[in-house]
Short mmCIF file of C-alpha atoms in Angstrom, two decimals:
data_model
loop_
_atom_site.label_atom_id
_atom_site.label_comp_id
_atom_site.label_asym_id
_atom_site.label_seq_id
_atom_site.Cartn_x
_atom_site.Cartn_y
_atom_site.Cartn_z
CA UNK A 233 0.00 0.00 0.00
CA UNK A 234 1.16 3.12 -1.01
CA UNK A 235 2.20 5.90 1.70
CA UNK A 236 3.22 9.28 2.04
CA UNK A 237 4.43 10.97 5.24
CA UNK A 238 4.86 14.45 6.03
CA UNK A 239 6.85 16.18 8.82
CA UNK A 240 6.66 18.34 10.51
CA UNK A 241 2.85 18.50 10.78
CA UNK A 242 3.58 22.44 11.87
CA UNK A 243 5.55 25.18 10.96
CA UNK A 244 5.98 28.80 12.54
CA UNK A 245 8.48 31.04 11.10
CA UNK A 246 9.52 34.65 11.28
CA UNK A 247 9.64 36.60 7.75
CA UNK A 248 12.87 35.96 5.98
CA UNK A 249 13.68 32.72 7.90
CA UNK A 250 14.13 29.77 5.73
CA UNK A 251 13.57 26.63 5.99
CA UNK A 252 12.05 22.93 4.54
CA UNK A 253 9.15 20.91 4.72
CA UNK A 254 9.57 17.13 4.13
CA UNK A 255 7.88 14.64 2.43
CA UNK A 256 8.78 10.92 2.30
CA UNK A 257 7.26 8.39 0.41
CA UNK A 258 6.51 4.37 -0.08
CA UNK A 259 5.01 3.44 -3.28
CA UNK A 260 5.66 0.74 -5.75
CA UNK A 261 7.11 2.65 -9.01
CA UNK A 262 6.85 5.86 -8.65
CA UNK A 263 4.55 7.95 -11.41
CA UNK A 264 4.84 10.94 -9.96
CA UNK A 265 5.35 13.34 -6.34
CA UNK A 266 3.04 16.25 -6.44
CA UNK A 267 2.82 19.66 -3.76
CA UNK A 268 -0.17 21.73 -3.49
CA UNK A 269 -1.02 23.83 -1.41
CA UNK A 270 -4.40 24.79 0.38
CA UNK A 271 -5.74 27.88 2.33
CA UNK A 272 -7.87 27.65 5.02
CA UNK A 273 -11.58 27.48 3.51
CA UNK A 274 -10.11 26.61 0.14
CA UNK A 275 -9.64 23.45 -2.15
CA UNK A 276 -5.75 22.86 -2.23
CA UNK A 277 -3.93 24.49 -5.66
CA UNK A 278 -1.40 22.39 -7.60
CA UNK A 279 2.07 23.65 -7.20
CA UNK A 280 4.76 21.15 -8.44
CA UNK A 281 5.06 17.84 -10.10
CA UNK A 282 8.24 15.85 -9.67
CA UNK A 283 8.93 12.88 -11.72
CA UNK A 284 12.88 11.48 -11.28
CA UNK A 285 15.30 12.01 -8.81
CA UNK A 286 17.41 15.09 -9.01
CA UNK A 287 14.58 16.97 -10.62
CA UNK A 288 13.78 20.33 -9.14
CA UNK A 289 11.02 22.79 -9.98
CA UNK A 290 11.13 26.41 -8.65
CA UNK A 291 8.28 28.76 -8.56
CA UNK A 292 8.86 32.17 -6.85
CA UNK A 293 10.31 31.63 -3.19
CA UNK A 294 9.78 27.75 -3.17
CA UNK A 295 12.03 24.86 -4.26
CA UNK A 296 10.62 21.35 -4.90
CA UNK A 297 13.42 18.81 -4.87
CA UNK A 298 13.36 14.99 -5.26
CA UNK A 299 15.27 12.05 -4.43
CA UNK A 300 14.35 8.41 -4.32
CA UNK A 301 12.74 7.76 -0.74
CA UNK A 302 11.54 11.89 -0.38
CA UNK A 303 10.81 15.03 -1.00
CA UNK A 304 11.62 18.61 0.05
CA UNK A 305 9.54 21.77 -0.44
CA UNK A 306 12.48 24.58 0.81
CA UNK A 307 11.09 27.90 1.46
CA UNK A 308 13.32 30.70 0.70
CA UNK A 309 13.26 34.13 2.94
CA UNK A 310 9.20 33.46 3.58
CA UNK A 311 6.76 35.91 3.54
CA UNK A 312 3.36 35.96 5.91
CA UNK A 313 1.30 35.18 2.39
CA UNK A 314 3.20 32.06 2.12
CA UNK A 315 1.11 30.99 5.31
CA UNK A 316 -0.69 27.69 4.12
CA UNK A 317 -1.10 24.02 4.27
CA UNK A 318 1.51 22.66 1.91
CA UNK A 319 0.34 18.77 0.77
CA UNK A 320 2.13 16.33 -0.85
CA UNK A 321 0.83 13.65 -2.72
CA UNK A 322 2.42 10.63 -4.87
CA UNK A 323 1.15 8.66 -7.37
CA UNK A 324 2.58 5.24 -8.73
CA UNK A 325 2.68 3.20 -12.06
CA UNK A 326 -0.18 1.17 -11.24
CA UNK A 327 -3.03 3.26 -10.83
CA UNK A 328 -4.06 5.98 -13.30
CA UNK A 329 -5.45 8.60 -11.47
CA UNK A 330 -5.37 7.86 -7.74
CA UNK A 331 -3.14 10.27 -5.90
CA UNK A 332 -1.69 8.89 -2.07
CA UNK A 333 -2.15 12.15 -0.25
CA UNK A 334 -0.01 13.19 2.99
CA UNK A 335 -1.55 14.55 6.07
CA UNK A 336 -0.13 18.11 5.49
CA UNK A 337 2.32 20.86 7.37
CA UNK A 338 0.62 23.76 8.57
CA UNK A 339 3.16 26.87 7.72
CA UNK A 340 2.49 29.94 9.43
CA UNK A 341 5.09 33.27 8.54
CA UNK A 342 5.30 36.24 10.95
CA UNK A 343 6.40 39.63 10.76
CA UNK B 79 -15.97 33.15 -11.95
CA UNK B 80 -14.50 30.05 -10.70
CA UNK B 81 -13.49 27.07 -12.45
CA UNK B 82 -14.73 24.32 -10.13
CA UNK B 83 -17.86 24.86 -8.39
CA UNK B 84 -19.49 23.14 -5.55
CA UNK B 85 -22.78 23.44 -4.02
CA UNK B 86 -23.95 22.88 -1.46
CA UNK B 87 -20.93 25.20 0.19
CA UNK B 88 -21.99 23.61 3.88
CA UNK B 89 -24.65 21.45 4.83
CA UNK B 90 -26.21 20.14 7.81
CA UNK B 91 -28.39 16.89 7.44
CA UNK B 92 -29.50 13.81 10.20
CA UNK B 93 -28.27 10.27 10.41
CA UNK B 94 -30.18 8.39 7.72
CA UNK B 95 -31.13 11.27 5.07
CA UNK B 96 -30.22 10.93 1.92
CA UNK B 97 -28.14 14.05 0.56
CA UNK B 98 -26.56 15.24 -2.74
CA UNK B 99 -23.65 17.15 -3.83
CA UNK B 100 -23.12 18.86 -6.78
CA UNK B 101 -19.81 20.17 -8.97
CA UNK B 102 -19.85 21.74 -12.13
CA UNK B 103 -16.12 22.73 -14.08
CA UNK B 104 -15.75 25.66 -16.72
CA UNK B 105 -12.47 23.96 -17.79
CA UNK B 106 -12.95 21.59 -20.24
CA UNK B 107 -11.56 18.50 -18.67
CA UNK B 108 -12.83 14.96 -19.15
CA UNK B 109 -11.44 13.44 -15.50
CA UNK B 110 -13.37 14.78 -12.68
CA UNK B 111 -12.88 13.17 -8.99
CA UNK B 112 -14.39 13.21 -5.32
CA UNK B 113 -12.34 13.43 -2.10
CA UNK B 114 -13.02 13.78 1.48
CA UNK B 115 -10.76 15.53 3.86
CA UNK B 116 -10.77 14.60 7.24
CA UNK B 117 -8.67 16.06 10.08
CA UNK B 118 -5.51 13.71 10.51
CA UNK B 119 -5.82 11.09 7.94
CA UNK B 120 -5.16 13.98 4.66
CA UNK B 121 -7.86 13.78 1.23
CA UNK B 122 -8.87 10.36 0.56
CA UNK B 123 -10.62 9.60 -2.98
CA UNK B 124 -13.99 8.13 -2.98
CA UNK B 125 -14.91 8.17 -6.87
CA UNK B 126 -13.41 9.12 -10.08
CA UNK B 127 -14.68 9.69 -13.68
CA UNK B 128 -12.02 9.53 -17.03
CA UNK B 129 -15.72 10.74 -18.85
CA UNK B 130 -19.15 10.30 -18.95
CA UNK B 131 -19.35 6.94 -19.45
CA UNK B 132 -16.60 5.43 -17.12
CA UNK B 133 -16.92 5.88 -13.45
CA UNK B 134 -14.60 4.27 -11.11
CA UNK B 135 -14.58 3.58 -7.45
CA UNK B 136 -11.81 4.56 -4.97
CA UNK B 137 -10.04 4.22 -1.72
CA UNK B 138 -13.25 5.04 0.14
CA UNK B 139 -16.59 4.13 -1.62
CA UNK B 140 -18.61 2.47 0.78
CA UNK B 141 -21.71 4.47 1.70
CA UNK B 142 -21.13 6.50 -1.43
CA UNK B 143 -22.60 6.89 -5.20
CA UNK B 144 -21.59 9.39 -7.61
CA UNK B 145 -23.47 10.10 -11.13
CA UNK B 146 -21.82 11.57 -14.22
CA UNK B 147 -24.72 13.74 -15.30
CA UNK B 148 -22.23 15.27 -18.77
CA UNK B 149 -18.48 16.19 -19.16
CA UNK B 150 -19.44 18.93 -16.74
CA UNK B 151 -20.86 17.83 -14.26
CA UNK B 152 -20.31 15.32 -11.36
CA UNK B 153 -22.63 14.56 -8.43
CA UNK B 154 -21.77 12.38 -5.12
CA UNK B 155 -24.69 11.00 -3.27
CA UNK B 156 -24.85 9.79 0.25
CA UNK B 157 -28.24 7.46 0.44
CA UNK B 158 -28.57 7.35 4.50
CA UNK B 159 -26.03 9.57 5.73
CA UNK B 160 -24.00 8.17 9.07
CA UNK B 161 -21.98 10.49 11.50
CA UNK B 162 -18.89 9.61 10.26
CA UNK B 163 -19.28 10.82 6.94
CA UNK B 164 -19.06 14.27 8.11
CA UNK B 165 -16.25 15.68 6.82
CA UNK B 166 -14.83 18.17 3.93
CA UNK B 167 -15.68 17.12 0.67
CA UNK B 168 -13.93 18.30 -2.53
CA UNK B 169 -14.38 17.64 -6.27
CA UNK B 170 -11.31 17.96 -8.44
CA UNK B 171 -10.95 18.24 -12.31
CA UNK B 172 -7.64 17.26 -14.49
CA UNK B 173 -7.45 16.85 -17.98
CA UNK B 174 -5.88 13.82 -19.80
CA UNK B 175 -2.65 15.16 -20.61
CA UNK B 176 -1.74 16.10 -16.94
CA UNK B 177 -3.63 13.75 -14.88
CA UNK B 178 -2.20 15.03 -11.81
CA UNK B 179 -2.07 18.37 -11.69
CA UNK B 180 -5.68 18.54 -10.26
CA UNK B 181 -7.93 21.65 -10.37
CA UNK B 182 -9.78 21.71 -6.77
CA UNK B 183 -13.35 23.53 -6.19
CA UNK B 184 -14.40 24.91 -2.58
CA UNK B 185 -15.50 21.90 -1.16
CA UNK B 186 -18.54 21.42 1.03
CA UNK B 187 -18.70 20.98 4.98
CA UNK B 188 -20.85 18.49 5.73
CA UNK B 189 -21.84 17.60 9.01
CA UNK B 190 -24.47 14.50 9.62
CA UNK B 191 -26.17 14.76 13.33
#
């Protein structure tokens, strides 16, 4: 059975302070690792798809890297609208559609 | 306006009442889907369409039914709701090319009594 594990469940930050959210996973073949991230009251918004290790995708102040047992969302100098749930969710060669979603790390950001 | 749109937005029903939700997409996509989202255990699928005429079940389909009404549109029914159905619910879209990156609506709050 596929798994995905996410650590630390919560986050708090000051602005500017860096830092990396984790995501380890157990799945037979690996399709694909996904991040999204949701808002309180919202349905969670794609963010990154990872496919092979050593891939990394970049979009603004976060960094999705990739290697064979994990996965690292790095935030870079955050700001207080980067306060979020970030998800992670994997997906393996057997299934077509069916995502294995983590539980989540609450990030907060304060001045 | 948005892309993925769910209705009811929260809903409060009693144990045994039979209750529908409702998503409609602006985007075009054939693949629509059906989570819950429950405190602790992350989203967990419950039903996924690839189009009108193929539904599939997931994870979590006990207690649950869905109907394909059109490309559009994507309904999940609870016959005799139970307490611990109450949860979030949210529909997602995707389109064949990019199965994963998943377009979510608002969900819907349920909470059975």
């Amino acid at each position: 059975e596929d798994q995905v594990t996410q650590s630390p469940e919560a986050l708090r930050l000051q602005e500017g302070e860096s830092s990396s959210l984790n995501c380890s996973y157990t799945v037979s073949g690996l399709r694909g690792l996904f991040w999204y991230r949701q808002d309180p009251g919202k349905g969670p918004e794609f963010l990154f798809t990872l496919y092979s290790a050593g891939e990394e995708k970049e979009k603004e102040r976060l960094k999705a890297t990739l290697t064979k047992k994990e996965s690292f969302l790095h935030i870079t100098a955050p700001k207080p609208e980067d306060s979020a749930t970030y998800l992670c969710a994997a997906s393996d060669t057997g299934t077509a559609s069916k995502l294995t979603f983590g539980t989540g790390t609450r990030l907060q950001v304060t001045l | 306006d948005a892309d993925v749109t769910q209705t009811p937005r929260n809903r409060i029903t009693k144990t045994g009442k039979r209750i529908m939700l409702e998503c409609s997409q602006t985007k075009g996509h054939d693949r629509m889907y059906w989570y819950r989202q429950d405190p602790g255990l992350g989203l967990r699928l419950i039903y996924y369409s690839f189009d009108v005429k193929d539904i599939n079940k997931g994870e979590i389909s006990d207690g649950y039914s869905v109907s394909r009404q059109a490309q559009a549109k994507f309904s999940l029914s609870l016959e005799s709701a139970i307490p611990n159905q109450t949860a979030l619910y949210f529909c997602a879209t995707s389109d064949r090319d990019s199965l994963h990156e998943q377009y979510f609506g608002p969900g819907t709050r349920l909470t059975v009594t």
